[in-house]
Short mmCIF file of C-alpha atoms in Angstrom, two decimals:
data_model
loop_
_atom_site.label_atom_id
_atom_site.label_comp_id
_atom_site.label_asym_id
_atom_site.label_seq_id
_atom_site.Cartn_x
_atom_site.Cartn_y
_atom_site.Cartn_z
CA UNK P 37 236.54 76.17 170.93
CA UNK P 38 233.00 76.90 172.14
CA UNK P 39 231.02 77.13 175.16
CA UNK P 40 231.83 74.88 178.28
CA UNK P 41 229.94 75.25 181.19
CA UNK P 42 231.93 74.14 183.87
CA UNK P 43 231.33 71.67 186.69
CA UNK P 44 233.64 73.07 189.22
CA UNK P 45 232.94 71.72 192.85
CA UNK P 46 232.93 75.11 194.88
CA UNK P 47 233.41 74.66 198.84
CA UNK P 48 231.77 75.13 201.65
CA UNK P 49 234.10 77.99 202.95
CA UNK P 50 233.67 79.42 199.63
CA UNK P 51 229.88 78.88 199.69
CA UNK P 52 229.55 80.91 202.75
CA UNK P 53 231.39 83.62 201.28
CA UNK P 54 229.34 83.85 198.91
CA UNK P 55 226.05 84.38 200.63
CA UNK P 56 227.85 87.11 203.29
CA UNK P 57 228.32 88.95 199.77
CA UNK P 58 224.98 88.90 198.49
CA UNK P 59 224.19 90.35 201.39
CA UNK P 60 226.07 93.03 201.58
CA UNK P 61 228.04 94.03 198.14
CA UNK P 62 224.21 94.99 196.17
CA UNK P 63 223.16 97.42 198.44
CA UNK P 64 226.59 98.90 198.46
CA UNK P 65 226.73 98.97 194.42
CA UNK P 66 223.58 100.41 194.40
CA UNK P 67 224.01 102.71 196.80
CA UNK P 68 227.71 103.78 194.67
CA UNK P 69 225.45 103.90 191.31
CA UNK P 70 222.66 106.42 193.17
CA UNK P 71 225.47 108.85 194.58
CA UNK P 72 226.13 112.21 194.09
CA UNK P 73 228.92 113.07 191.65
CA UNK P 74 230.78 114.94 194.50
CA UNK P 75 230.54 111.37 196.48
CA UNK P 76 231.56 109.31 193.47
CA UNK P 77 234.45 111.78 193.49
CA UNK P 78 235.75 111.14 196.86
CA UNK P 79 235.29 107.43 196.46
CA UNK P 80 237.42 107.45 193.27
CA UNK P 81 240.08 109.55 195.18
CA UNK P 82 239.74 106.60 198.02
CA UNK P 83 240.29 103.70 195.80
CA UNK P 84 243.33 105.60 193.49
CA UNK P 85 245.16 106.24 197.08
CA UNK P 86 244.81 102.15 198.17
CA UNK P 87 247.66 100.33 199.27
CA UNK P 88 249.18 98.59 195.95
CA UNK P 89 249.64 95.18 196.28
CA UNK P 90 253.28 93.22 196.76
CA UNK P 91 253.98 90.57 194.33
CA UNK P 92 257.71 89.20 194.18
CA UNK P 93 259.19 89.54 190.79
CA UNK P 94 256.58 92.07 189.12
CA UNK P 95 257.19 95.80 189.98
CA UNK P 96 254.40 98.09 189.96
CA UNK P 97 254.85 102.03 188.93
CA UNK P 98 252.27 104.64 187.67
CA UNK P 99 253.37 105.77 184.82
CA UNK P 100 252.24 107.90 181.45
CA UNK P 101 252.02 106.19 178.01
CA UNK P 102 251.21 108.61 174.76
CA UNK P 103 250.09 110.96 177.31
CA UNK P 104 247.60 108.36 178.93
CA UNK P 105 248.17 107.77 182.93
CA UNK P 106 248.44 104.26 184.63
CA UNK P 107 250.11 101.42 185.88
CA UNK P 108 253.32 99.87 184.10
CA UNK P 109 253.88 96.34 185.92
CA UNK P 110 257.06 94.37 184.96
CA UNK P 111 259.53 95.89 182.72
CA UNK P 112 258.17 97.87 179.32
CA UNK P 113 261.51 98.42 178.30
CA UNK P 114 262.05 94.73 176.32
CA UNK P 115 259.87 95.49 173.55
CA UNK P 116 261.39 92.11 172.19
CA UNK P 117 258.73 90.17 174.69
CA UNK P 118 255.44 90.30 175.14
CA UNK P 119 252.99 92.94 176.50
CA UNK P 120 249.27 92.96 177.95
CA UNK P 121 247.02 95.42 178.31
CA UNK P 122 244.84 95.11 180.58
CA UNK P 123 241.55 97.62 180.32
CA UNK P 124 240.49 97.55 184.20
CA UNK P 125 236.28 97.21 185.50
CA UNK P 126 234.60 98.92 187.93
CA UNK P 127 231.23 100.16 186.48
CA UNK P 128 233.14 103.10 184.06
CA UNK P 129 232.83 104.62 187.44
CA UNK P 130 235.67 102.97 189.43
CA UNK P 131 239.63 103.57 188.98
CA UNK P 132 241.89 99.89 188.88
CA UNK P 133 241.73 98.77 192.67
CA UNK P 134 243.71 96.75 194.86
CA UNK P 135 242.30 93.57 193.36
CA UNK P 136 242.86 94.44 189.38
CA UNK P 137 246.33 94.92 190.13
CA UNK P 138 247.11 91.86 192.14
CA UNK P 139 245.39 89.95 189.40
CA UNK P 140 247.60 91.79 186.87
CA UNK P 141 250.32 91.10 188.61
CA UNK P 142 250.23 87.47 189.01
CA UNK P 143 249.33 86.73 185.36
CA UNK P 144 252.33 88.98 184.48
CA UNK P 145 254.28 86.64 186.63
CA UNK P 146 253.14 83.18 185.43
CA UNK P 147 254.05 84.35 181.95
CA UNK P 148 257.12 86.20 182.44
CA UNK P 149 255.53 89.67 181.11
CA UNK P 150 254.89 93.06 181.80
CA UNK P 151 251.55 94.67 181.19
CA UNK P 152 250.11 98.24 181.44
CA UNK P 153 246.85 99.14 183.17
CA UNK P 154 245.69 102.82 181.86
CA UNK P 155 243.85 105.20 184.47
CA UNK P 156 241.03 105.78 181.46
CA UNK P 157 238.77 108.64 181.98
CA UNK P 158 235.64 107.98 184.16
CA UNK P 159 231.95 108.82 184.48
CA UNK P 160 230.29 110.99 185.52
CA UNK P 161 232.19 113.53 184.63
CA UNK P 162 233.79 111.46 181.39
CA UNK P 163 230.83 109.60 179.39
CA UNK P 164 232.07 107.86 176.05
CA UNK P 165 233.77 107.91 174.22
CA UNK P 166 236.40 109.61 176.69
CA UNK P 167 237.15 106.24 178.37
CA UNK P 168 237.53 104.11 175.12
CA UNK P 169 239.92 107.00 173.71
CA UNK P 170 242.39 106.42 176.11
CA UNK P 171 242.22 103.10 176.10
CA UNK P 172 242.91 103.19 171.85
CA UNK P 173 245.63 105.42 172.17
CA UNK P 174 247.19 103.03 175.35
CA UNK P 175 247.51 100.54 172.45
CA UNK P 176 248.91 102.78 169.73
CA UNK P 177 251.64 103.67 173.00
CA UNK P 178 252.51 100.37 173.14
CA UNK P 179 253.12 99.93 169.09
CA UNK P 180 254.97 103.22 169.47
CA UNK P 181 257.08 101.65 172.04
CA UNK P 182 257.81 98.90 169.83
CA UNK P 183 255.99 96.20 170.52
CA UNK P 184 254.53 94.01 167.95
CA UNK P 185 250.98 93.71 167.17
CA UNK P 186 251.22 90.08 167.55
CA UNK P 187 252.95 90.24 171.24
CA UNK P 188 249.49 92.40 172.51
CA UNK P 189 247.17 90.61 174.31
CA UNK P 190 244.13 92.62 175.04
CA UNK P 191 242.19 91.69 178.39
CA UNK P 192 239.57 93.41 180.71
CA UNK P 193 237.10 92.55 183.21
CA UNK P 194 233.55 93.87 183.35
CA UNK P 195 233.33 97.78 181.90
CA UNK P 196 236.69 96.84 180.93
CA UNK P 197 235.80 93.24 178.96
CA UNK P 198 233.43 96.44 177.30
CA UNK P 199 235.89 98.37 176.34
CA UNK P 200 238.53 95.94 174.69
CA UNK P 201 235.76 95.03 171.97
CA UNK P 202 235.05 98.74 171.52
CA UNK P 203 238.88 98.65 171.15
CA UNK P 204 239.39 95.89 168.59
CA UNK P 205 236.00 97.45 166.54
CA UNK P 206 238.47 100.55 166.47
CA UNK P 207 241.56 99.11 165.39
CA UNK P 208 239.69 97.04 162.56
CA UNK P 209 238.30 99.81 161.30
CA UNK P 210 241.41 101.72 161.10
CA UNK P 211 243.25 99.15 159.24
CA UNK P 212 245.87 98.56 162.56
CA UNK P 213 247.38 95.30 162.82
CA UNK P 214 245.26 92.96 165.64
CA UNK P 215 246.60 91.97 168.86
CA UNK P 216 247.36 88.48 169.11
CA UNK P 217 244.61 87.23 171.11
CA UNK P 218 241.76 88.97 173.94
CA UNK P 219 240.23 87.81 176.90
CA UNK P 220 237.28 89.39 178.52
CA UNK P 221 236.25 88.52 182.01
CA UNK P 222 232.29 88.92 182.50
CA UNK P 223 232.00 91.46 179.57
CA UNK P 224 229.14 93.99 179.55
CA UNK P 225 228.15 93.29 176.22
CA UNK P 226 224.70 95.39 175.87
CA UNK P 227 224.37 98.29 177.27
CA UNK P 228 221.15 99.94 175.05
CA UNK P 229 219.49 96.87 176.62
CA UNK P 230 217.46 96.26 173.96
CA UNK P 231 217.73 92.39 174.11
CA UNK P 232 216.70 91.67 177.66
CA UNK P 233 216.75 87.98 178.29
CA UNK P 234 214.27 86.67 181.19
CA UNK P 235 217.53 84.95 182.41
CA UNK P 236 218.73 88.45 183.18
CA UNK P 237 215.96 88.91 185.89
CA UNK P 238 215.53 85.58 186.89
CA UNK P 239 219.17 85.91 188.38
CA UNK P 240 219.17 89.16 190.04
CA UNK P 241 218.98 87.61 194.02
CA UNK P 242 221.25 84.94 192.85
CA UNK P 243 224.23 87.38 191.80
CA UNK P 244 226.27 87.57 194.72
CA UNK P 245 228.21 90.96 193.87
CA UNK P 246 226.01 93.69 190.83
CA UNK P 247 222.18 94.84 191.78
CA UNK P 248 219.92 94.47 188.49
CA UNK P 249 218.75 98.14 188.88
CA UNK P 250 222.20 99.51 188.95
CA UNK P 251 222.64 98.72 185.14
CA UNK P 252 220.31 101.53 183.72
CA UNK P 253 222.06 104.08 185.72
CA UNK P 254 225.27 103.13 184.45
CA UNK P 255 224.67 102.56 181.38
CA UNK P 256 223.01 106.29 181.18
CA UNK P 257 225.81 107.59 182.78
CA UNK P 258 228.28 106.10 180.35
CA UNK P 259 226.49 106.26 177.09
CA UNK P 260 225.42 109.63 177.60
CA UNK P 261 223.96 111.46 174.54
CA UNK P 262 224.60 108.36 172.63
CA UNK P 263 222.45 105.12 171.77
CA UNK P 264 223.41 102.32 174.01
CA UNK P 265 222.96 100.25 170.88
CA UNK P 266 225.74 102.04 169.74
CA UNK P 267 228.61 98.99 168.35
CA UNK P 268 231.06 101.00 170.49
CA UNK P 269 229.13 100.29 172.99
CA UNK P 270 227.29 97.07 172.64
CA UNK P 271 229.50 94.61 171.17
CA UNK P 272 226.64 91.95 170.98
CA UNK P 273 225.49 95.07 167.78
CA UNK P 274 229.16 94.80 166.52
CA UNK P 275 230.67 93.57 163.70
CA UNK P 276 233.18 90.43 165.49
CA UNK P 277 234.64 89.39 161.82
CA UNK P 278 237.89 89.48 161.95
CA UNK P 279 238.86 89.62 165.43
CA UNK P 280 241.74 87.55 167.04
CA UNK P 281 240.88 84.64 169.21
CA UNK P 282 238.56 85.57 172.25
CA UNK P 283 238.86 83.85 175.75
CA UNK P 284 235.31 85.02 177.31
CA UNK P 285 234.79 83.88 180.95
CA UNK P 286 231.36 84.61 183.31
CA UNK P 287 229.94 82.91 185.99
CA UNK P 288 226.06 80.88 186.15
CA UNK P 289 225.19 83.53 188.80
CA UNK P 290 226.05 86.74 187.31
CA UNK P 291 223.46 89.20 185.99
CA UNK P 292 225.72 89.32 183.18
CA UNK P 293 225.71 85.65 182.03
CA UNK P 294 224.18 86.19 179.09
CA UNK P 295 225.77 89.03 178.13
CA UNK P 296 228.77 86.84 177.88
CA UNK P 297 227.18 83.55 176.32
CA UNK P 298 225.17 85.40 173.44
CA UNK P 299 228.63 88.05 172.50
CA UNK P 300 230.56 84.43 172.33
CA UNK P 301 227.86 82.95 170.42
CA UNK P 302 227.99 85.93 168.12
CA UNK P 303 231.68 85.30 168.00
CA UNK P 304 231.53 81.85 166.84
CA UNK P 305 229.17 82.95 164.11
CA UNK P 306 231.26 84.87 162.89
CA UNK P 307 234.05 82.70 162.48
CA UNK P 308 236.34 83.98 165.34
CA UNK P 309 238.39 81.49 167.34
CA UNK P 310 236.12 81.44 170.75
CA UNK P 311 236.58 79.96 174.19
CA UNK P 312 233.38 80.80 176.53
CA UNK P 313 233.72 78.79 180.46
CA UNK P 314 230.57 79.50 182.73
CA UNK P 315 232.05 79.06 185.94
CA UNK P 316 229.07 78.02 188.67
CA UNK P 317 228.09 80.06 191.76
CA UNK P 318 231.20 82.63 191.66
CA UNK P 319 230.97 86.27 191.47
CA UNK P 320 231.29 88.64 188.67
CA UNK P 321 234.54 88.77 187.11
CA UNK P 322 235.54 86.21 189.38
CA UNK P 323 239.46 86.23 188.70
CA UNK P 324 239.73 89.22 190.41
CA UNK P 325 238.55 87.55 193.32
CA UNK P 326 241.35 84.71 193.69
CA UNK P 327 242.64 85.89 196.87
CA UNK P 328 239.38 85.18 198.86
CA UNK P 329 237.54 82.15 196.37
CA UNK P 330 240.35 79.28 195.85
CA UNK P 331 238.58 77.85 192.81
CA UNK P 332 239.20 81.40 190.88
CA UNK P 333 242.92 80.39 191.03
CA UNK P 334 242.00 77.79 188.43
CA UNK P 335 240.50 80.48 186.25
CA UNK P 336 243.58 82.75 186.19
CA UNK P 337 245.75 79.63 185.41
CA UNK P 338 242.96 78.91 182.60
CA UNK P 339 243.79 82.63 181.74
CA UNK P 340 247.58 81.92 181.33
CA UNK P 341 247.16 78.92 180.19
CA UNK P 342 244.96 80.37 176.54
CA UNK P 343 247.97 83.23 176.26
CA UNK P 344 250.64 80.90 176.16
CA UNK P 345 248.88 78.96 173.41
CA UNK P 346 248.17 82.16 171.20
CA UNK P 347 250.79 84.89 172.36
CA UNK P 348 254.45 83.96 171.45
CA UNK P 349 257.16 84.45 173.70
CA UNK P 350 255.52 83.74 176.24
CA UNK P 351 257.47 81.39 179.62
CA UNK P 352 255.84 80.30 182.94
CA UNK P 353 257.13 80.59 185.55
CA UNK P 354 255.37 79.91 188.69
CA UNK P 355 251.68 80.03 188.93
CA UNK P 356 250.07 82.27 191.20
CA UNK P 357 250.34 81.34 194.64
CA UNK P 358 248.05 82.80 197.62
CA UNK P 359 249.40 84.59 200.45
CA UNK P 360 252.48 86.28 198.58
CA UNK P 361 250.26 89.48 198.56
CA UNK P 362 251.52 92.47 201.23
CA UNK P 363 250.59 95.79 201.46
CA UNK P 364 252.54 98.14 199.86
CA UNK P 365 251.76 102.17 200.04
CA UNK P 366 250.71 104.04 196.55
CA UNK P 367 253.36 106.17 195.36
CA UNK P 368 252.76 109.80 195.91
#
């Protein structure tokens, strides 16, 4: 339990990587946070029609929970086993990509589960709570299906490392049994921005993937008529007693480091079982990312590695392996 900040050697290959992104993936995150809601529309269109990835063992299928569209992948019908669901990033603004799914995918396969993915209303046009709606009543699908409380592991990246505390604050407060454990990869944790550490600008031409003045745009955009200091909304505001245990993983580079340091502080405080690894030099939700950086393999085995200790049922299989990833056209 705690906070470890992690002394991972990062390579050179790796190292130039990351400075060709921080050269090019700001601008084009700002530019996607400035655009025109007819533009953000076509790019969402873009992304939903990308080529799903091809991972032996774990089939992937779109597929509508409770009424809720998204991705199923594995097998749902074994509600003896256990399930994940996995509350995708991408700014509120982006549909699961390419990259969430691959990620999905593989941790599915290490663990010998299934896991579903819901295609949660978006912004513009959807500010909260539409998003975190869908994403409760994805969980109360997955109860309905019959899976137990205790077989649910919650886990999102980004927006979505957002949303699965907004989640949990929702399920407490209707007196519905916890999932067994969460994991949130580089949570947005404030989004009134209220508390605005120095930290936060002192990193913004260090970050390799988000631009600093994309965040109040988003955050508008998503909160809409309501205070970003809103618990829903801010889990650093929320009340954490009573949660399950909490994997939280960021990166010393991120924008969003201390978004994730200060909500696992908070969940320490308040008693809740709390791993926190700061990961040097990598990107934002860096997991995503372990096609291109090798060393985020070791965080997606770190990933199966807390499940299998809180989640029972759980049996590894292989870990994931690069290069078993192929194209594979969207279904229709």
């Amino acid at each position: 339990m705690g906070i470890e900040y992690r002394d991972i050697p990062i390579g050179l290959r790796s190292r130039a990587l990351l400075t060709l992104m921080r050269l090019v993936a700001p601008p084009m995150m700002m530019q996607m946070a400035s655009s025109s809601p007819a533009v953000l529309a076509k790019l969402q269109k873009r992304v939903r029609t990308l080529p799903w990835p091809d991972v032996p063992g774990i089939a992937i299928a779109e597929q509508n929970l409770n009424d809720i569209p998204g991705h199923v992948l594995g097998d749902l019908s074994d509600t003896s086993k256990p399930v994940a669901l996995w509350l995708h990033g991408g700014a509120f603004l982006l549909p699961a990509s390419n990259m969430h799914l691959s990620t999905c995918a593989q941790y599915c396969k290490s663990l010998g589960i299934a896991a579903f993915m819901p295609d949660y209303r978006l912004i513009p046009e959807h500010p909260y709570p539409a998003g975190l709606d869908d994403c409760e009543q994805a969980y109360h699908a997955l109860l309905e299906l019959g899976f137990a409380p205790e077989k649910v592991v919650l886990i999102g990246d980004s927006a979505g490392g957002n949303l699965i505390f907004g989640l949990m604050r929702r399920i407490r407060k209707n007196h519905i049994p916890m999932p067994a454990c969460a994991i949130a990869i580089s949570p947005l944790a404030e989004l009134g921005r209220a508390y605005y550490p120095p930290t936060l600008y002192m990193r913004r031409l260090r970050d390799p993937l988000l631009p600093l003045a994309a965040l109040p745009k988003l955050a508008e955009a998503y909160c809409g008529e309501t205070d970003g200091s809103h618990p829903e909304l801010s889990p650093l505001y929320m009340k954490l007693v009573g949660l399950p245990p909490v994997f939280i993983l960021a990166s010393s580079n991120e924008i969003l480091m201390d978004d994730a340091v200060h909500l696992a502080e908070r969940c320490i405080e308040s008693g809740v079982e709390t791993e926190c690894h700061v990961w040097p030099r990598l990107p934002h939700a860096f997991p995503l990312f372990e096609r291109i950086f090798p060393e985020a393999r070791q965080a997606l085995d770190e990933m199966v590695e807390f499940t299998q200790r809180h989640l029972p049922g759980t049996k590894p299989s292989t870990k994931p392996v690069a290069g078993e990833l192929h194209g594979k056209p969207a279904a229709s």
